[in-house]
Short mmCIF file of N, CA and C in Angstrom, two decimals:
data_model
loop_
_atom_site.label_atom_id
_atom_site.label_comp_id
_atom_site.label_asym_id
_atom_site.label_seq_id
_atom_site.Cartn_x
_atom_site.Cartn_y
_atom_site.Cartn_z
N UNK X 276 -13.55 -13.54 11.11
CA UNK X 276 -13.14 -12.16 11.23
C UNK X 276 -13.66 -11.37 10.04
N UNK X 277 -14.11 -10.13 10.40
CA UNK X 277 -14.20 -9.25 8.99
C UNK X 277 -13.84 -8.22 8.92
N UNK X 278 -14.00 -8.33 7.52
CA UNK X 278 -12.57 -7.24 6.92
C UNK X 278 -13.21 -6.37 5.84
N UNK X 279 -12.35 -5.17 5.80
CA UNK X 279 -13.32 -4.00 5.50
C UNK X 279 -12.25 -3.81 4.03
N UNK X 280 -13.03 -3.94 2.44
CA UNK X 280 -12.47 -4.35 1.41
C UNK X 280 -12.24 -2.57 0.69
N UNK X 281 -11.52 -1.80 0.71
CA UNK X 281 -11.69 -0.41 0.69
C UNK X 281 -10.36 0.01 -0.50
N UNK X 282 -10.12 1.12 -1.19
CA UNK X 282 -8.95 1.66 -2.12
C UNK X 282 -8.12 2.38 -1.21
N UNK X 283 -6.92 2.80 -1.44
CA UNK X 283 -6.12 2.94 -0.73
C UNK X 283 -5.93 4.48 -0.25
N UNK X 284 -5.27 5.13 0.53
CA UNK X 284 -5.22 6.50 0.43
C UNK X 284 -3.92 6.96 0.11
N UNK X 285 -3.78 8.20 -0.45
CA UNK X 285 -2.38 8.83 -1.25
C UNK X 285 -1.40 8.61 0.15
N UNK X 286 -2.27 9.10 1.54
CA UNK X 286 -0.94 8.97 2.50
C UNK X 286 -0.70 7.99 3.17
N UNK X 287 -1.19 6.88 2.45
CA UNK X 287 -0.89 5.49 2.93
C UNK X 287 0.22 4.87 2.62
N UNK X 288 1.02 5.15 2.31
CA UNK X 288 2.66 5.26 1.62
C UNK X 288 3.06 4.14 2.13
N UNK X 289 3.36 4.38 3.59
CA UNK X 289 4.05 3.23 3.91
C UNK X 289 3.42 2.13 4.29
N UNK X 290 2.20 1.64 4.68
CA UNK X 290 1.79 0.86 4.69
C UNK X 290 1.12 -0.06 3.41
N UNK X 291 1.47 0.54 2.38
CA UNK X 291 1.70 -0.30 1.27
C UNK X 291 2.77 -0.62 0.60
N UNK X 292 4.36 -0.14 0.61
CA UNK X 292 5.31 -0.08 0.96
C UNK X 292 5.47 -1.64 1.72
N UNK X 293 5.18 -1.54 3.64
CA UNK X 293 4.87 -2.77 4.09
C UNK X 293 4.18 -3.91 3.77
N UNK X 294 3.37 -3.92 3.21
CA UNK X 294 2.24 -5.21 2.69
C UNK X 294 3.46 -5.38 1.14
N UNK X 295 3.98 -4.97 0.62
CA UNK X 295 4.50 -5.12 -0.37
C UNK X 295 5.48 -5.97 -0.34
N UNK X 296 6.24 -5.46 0.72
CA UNK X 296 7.74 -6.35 1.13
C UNK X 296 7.31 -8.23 1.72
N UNK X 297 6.11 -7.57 2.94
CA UNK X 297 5.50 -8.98 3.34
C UNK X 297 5.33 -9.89 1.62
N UNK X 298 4.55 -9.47 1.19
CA UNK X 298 4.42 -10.25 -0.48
C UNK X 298 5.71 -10.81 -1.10
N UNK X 299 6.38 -10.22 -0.20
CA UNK X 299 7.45 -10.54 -1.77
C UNK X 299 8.43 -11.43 -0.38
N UNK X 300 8.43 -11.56 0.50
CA UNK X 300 8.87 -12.69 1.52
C UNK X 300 8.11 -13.56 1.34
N UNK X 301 7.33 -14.07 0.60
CA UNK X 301 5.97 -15.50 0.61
C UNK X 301 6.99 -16.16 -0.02
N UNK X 302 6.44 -17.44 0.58
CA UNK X 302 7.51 -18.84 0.03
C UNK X 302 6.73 -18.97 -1.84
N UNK X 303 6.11 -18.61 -2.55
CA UNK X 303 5.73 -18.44 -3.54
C UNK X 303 5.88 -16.93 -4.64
N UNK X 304 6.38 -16.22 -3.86
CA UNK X 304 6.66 -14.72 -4.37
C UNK X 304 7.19 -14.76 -5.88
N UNK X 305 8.46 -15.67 -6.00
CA UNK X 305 9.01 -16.05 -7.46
C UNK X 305 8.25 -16.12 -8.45
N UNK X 306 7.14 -16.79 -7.81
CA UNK X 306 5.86 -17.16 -9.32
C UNK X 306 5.27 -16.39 -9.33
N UNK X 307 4.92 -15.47 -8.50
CA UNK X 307 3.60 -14.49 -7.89
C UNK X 307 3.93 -13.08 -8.95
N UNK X 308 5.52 -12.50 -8.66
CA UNK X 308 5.93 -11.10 -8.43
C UNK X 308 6.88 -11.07 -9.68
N UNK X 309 7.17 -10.41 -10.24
CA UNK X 309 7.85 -9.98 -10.94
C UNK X 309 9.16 -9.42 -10.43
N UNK X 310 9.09 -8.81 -9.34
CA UNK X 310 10.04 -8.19 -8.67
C UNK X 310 10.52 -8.20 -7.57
N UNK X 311 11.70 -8.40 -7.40
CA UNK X 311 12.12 -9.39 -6.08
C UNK X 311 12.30 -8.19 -5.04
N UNK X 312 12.05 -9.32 -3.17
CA UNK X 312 12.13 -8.35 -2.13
C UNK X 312 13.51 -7.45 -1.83
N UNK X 313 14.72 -7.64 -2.76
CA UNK X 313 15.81 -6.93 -2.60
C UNK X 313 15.63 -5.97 -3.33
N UNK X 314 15.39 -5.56 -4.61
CA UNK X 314 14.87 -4.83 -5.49
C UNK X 314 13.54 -3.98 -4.89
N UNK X 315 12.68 -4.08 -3.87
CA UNK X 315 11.55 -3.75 -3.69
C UNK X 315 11.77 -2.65 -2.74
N UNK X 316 13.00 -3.11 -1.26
CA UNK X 316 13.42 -2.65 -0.67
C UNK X 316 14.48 -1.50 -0.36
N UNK X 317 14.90 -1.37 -1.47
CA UNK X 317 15.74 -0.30 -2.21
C UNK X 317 15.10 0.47 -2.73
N UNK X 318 14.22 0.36 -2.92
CA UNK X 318 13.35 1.76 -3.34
C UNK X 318 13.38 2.95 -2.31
N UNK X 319 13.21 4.17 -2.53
CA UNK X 319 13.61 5.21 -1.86
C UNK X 319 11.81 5.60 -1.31
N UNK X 320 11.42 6.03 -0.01
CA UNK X 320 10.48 6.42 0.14
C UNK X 320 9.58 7.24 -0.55
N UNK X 321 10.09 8.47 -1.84
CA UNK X 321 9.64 9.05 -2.54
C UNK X 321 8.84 7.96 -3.75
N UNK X 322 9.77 6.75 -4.18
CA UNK X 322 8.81 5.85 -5.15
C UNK X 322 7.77 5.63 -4.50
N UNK X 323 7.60 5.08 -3.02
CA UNK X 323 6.27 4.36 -2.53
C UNK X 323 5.41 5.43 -2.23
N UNK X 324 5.81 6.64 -2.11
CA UNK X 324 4.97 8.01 -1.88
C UNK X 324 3.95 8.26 -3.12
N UNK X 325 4.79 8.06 -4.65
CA UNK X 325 4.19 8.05 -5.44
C UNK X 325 3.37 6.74 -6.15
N UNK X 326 3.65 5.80 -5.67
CA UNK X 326 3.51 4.62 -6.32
C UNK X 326 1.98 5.04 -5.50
N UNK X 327 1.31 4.92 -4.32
CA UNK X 327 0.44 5.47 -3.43
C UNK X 327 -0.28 6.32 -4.10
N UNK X 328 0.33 7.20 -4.23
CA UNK X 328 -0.74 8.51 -4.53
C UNK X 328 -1.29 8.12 -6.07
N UNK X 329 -0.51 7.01 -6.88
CA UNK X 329 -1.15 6.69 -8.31
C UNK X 329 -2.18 5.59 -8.24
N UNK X 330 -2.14 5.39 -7.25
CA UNK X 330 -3.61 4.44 -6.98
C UNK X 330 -4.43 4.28 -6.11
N UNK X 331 -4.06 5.43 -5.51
CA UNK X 331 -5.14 5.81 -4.61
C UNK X 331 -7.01 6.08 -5.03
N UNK X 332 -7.95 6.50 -4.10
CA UNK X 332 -8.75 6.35 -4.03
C UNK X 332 -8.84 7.70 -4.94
N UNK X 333 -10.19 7.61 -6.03
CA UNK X 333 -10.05 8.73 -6.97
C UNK X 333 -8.98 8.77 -8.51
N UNK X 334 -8.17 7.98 -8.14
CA UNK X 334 -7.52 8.11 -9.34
C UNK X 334 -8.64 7.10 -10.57
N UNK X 335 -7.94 7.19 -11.84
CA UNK X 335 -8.65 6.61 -12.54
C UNK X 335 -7.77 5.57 -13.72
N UNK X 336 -6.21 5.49 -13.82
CA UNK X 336 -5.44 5.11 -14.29
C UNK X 336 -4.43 3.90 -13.37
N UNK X 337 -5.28 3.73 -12.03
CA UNK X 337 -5.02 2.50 -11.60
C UNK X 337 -5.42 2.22 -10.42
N UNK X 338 -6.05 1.85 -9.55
CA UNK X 338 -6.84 1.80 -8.13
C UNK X 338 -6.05 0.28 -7.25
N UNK X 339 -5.63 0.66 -6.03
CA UNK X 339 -4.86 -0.57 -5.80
C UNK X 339 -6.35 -0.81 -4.08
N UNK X 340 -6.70 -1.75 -4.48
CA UNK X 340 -7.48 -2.34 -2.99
C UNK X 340 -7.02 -3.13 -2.13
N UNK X 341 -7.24 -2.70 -0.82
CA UNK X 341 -6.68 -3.68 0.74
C UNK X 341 -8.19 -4.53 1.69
N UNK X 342 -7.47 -5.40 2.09
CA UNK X 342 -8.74 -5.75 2.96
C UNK X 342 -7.74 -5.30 4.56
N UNK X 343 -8.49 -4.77 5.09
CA UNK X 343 -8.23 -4.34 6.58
C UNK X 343 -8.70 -5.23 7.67
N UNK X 344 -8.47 -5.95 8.36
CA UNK X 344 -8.89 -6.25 9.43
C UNK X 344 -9.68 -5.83 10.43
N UNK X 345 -10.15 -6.37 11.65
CA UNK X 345 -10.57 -5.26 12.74
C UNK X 345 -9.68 -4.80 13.91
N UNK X 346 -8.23 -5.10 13.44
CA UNK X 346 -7.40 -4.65 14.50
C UNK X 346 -6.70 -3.25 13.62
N UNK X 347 -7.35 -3.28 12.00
CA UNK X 347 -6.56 -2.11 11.53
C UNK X 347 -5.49 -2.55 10.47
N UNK X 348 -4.83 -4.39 10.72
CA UNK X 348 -3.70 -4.62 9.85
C UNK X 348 -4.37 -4.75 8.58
N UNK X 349 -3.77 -4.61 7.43
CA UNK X 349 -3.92 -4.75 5.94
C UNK X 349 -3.52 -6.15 6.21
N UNK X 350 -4.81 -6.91 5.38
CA UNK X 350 -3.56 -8.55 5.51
C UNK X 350 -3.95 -8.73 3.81
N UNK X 351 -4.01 -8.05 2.98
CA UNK X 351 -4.84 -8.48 1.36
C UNK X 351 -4.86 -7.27 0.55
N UNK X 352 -4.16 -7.38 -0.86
CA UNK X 352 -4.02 -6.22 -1.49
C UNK X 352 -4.12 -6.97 -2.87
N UNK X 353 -4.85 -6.08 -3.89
CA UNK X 353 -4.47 -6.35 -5.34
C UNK X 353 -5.33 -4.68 -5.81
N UNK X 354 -4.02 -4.80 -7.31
CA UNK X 354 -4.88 -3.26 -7.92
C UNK X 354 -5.34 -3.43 -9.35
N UNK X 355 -5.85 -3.13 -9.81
CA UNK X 355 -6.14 -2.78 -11.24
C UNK X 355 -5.39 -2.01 -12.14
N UNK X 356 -4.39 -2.44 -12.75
CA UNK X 356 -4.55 -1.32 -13.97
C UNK X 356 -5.20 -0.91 -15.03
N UNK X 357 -5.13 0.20 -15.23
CA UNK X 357 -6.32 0.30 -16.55
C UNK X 357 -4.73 0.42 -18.21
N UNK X 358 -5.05 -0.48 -18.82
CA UNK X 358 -4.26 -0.54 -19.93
C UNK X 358 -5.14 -0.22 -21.24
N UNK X 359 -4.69 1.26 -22.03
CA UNK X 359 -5.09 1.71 -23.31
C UNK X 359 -4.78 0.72 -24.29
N UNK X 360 -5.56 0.79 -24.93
CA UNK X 360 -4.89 0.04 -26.23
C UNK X 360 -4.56 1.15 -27.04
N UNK X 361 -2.94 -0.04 -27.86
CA UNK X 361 -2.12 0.91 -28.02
C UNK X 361 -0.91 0.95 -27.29
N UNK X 362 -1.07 0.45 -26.01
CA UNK X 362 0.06 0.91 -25.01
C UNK X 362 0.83 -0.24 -24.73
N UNK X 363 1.87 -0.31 -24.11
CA UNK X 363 2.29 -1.48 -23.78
C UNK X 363 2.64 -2.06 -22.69
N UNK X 364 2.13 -3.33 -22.46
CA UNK X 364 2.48 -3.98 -21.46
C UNK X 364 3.13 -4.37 -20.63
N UNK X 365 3.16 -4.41 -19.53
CA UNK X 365 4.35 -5.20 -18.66
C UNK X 365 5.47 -6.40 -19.29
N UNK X 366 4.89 -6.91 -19.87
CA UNK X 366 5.78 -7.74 -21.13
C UNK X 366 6.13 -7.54 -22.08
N UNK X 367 5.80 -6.13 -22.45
CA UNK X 367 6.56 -6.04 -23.70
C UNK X 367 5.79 -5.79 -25.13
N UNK X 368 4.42 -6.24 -24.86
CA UNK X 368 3.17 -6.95 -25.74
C UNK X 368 2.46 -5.54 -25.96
N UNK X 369 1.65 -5.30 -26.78
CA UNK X 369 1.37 -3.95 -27.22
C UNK X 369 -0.07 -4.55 -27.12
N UNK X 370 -0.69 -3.53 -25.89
CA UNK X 370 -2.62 -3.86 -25.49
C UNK X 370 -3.01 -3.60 -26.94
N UNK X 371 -3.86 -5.00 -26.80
CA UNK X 371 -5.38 -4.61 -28.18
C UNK X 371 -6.41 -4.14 -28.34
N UNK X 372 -7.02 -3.87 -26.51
CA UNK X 372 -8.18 -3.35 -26.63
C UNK X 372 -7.87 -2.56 -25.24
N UNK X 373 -8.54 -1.37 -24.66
CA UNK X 373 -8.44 -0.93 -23.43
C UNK X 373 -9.13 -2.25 -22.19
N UNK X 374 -8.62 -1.91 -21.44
CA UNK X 374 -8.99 -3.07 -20.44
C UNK X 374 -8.35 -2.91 -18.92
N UNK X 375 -8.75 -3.73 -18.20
CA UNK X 375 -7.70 -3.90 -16.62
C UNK X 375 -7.19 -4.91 -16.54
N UNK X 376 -5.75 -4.66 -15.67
CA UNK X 376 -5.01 -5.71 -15.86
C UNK X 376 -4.67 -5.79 -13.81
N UNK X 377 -5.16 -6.88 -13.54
CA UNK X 377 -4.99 -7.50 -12.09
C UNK X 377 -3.39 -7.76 -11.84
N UNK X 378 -2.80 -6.83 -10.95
CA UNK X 378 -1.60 -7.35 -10.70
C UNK X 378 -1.18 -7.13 -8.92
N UNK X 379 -0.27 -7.39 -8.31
CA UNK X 379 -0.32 -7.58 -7.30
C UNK X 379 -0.81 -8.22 -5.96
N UNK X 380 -1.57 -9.09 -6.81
CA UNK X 380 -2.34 -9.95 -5.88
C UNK X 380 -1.70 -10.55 -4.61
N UNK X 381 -2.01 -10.30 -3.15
CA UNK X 381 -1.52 -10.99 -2.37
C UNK X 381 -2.62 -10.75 -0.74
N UNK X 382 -2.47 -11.89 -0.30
CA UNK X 382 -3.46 -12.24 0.95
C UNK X 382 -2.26 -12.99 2.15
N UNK X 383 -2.12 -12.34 3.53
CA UNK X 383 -1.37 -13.23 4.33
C UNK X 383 -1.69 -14.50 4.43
N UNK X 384 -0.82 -15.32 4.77
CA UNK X 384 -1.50 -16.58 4.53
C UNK X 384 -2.23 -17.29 5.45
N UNK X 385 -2.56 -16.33 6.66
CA UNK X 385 -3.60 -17.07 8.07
C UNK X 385 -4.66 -16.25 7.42
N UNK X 386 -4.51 -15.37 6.26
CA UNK X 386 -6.14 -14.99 5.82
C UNK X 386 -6.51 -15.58 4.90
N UNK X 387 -5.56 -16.60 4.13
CA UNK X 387 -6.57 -16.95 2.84
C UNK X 387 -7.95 -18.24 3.19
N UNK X 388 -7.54 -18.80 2.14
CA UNK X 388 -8.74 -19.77 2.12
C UNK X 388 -9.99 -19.70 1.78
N UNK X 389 -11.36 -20.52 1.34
CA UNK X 389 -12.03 -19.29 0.85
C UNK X 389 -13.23 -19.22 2.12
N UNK X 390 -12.69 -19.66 3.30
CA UNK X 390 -13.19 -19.61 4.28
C UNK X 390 -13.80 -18.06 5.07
N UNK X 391 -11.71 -17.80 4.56
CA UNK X 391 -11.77 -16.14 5.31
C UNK X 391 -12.61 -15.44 3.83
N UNK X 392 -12.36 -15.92 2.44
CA UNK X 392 -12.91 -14.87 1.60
C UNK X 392 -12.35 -13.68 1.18
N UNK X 393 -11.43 -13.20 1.47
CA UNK X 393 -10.77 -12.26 1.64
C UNK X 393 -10.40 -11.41 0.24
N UNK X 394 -10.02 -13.25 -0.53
CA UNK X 394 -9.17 -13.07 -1.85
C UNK X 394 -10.67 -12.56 -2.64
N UNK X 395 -11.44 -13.58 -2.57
CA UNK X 395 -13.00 -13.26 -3.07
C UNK X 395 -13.22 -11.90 -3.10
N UNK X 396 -13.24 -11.60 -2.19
CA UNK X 396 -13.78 -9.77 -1.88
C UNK X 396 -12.91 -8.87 -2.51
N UNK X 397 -11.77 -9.33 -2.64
CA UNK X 397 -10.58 -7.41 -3.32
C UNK X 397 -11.36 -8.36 -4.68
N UNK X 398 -11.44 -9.14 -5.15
CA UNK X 398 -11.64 -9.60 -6.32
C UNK X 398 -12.89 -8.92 -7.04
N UNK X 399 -14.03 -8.93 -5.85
CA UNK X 399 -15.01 -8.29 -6.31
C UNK X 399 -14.86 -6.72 -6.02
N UNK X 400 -14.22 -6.10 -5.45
CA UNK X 400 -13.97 -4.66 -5.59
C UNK X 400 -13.30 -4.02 -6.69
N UNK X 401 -12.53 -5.11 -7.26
CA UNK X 401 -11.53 -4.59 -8.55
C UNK X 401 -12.21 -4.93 -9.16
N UNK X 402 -13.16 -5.79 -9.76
CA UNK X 402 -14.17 -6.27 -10.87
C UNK X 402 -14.99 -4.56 -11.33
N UNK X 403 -15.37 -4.41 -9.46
CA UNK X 403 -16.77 -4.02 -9.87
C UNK X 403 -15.91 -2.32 -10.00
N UNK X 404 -15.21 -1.94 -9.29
CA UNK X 404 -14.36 -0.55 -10.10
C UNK X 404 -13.91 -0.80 -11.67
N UNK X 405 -13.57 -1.80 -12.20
CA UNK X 405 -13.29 -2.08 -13.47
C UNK X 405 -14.66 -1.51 -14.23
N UNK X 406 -15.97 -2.05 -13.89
CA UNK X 406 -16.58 -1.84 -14.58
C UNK X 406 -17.21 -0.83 -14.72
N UNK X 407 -17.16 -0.26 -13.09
CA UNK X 407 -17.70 1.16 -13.29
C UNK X 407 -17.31 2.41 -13.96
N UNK X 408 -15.69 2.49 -14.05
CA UNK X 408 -15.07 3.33 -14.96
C UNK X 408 -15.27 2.90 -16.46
N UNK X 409 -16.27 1.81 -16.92
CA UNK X 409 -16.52 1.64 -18.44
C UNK X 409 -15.46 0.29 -19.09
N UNK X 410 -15.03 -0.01 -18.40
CA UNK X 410 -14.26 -1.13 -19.00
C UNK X 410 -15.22 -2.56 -19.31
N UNK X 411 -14.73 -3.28 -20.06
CA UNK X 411 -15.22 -4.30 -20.16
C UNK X 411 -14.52 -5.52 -20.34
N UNK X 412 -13.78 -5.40 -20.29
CA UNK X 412 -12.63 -6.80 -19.97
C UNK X 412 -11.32 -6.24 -18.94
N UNK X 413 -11.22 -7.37 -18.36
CA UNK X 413 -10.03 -7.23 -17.60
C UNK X 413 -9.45 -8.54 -17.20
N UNK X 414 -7.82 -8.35 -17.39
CA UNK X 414 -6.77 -10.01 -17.42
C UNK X 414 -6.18 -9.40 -16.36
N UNK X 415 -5.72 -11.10 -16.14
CA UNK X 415 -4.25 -11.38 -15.13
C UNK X 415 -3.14 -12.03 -15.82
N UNK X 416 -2.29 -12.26 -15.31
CA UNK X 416 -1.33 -13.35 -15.71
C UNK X 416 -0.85 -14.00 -14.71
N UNK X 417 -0.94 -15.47 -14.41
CA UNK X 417 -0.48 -16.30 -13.91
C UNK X 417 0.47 -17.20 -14.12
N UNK X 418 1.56 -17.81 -13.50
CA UNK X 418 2.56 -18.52 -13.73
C UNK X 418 2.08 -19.91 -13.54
N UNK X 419 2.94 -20.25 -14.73
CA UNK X 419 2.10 -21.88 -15.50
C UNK X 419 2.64 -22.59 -14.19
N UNK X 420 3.36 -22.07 -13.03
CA UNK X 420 3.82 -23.68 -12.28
C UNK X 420 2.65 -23.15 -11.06
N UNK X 421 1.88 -21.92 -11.20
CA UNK X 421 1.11 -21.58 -9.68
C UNK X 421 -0.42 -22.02 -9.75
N UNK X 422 -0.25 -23.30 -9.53
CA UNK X 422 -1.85 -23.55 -9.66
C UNK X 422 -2.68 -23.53 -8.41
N UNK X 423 -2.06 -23.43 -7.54
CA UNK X 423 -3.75 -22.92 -6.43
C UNK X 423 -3.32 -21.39 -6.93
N UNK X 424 -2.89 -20.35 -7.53
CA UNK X 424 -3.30 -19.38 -7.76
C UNK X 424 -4.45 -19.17 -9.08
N UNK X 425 -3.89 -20.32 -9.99
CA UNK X 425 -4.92 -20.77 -11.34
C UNK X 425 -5.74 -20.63 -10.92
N UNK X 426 -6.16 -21.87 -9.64
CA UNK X 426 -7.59 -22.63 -9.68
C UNK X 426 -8.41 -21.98 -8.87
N UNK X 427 -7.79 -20.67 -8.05
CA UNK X 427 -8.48 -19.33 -7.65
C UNK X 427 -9.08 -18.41 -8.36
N UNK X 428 -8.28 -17.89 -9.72
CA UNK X 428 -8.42 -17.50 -10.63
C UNK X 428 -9.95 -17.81 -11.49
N UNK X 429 -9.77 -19.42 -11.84
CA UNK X 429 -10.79 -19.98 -12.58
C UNK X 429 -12.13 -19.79 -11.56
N UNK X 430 -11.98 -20.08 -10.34
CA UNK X 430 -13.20 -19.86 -9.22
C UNK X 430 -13.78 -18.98 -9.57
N UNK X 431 -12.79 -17.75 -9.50
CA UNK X 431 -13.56 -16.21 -9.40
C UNK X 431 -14.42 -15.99 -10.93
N UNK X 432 -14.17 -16.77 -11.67
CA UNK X 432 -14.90 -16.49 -13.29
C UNK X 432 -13.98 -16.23 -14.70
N UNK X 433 -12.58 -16.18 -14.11
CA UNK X 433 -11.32 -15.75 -15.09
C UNK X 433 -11.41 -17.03 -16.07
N UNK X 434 -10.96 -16.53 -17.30
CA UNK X 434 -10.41 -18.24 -18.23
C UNK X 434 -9.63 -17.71 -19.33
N UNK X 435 -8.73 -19.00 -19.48
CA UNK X 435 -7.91 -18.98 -20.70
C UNK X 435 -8.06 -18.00 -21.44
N UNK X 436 -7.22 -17.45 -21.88
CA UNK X 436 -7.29 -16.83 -23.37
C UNK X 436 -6.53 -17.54 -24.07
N UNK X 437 -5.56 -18.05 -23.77
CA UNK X 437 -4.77 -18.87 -24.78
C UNK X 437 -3.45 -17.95 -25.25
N UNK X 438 -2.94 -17.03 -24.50
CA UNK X 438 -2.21 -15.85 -24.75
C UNK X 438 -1.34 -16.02 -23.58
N UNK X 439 0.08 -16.20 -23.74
CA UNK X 439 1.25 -16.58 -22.88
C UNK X 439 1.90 -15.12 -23.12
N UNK X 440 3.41 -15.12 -22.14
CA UNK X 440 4.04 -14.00 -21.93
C UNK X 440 5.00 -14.96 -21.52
N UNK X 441 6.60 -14.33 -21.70
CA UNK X 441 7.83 -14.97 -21.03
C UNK X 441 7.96 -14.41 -19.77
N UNK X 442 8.33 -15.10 -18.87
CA UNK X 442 8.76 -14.13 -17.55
C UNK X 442 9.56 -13.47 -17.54
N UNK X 443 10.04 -12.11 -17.70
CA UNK X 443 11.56 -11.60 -17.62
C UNK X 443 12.05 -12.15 -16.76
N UNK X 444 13.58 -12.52 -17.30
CA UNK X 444 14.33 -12.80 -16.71
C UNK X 444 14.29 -14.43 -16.32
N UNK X 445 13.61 -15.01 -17.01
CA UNK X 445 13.66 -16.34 -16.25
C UNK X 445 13.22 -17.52 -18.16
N UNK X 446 14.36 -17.26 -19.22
CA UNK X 446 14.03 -18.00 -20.27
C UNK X 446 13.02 -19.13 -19.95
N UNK X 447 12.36 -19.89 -20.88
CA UNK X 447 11.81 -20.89 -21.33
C UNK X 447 9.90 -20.84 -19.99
N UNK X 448 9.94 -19.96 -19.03
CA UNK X 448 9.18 -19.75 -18.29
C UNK X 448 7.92 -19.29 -18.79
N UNK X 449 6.55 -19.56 -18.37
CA UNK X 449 5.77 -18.52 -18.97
C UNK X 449 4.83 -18.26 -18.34
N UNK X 450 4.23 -17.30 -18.37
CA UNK X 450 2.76 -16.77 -17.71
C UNK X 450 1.65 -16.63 -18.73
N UNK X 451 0.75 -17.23 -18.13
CA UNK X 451 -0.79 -17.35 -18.50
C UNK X 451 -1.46 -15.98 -18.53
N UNK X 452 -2.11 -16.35 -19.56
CA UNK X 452 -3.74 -15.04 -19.17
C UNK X 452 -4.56 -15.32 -19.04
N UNK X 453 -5.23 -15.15 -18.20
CA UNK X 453 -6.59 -14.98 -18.14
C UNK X 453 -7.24 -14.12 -18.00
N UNK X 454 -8.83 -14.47 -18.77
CA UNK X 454 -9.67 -13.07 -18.72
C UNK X 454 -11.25 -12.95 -18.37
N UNK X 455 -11.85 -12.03 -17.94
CA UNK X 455 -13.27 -11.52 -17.75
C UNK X 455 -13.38 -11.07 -18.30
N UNK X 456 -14.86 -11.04 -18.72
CA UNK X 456 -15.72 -9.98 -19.26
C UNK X 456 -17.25 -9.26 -18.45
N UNK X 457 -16.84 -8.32 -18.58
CA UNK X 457 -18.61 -7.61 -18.29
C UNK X 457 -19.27 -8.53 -18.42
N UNK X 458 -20.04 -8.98 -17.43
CA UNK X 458 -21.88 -9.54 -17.27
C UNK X 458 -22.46 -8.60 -17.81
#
């Protein structure tokens, strides 16, 4: 099947909204997400209105990409943030250099594999927007117990930094970084 790897649009609200909730129902979501599907679902339509329009196509402070199907369903989403240095992190951690930071990663699971490619492709759309807005490095963080998400990770060209994070909310837990650089 192929799938059309594209940024999102401001009035795509709810259908990222939907792909969001699907994510956070995955029998792996705990390690994946930061934020659970009860918490996600309580959000009021005005957050996902805006959450949308801040990473939509054109923006430049965070771009979220879908792979579409040919029936139209989104089955694959991850976005970029762009993090100043200076600023601070989702953890707490104060950025050292400007960069992108991969978060939201998620593929249904009759699309992954690297058969369908799917994960491959938002991978290379967020790379290659990373670099075109001037960046030159960009991390993820992965959870030390998710290793087919690791060993996806390491595929695509990501590696160690050697730089951990605690999970909120979950003591003694930790998440990995990994990172690219500009070719």
């Amino acid at each position: 099947m192929n799938h059309v790897i594209r940024s999102i649009r401001s009035d795509e609200w709810a259908k990222v909204k939907e792909l969001r909730l699907i994510a956070l129902r995955d029998p792996v979501a705990h390690l994946a997400f930061l934020e659970t599907y009860e918490d996600a679902a309580a959000k009021p339509d005005a957050f996902w209105r805006e959450r949308a329009a801040g990473a939509a196509e054109g923006t430049t402070e965070r771009q979220q990409f879908v792979a579409v199907d040919e029936g139209g369903e989104w089955v694959g989403s991850v976005t970029v943030l762009v993090e100043e240095a200076g600023s601070q992190d989702p953890f707490g951690s104060v950025v050292e250099q400007s960069q992108g930071h991969l978060v939201g990663v998620f593929v249904r699971p009759e699309h992954r594999g690297s058969g369908a490619g799917v994960t491959g492709a938002l991978f290379e759309a967020a790379l290659e927007w990373s670099w075109g807005i001037g960046l030159d490095r960009v991390r993820l963080f992965v959870h030390e117990k998710n290793g087919r998400a690791e060993a996806f990770y390491r595929k695509a060209g990501f590696v160690p930094s050697g730089g951990t994070a605690e999970v909120p909310g979950a003591p003694g837990e930790r998440e990995l970084e990994f990172v690219i650089t500009r070719p």
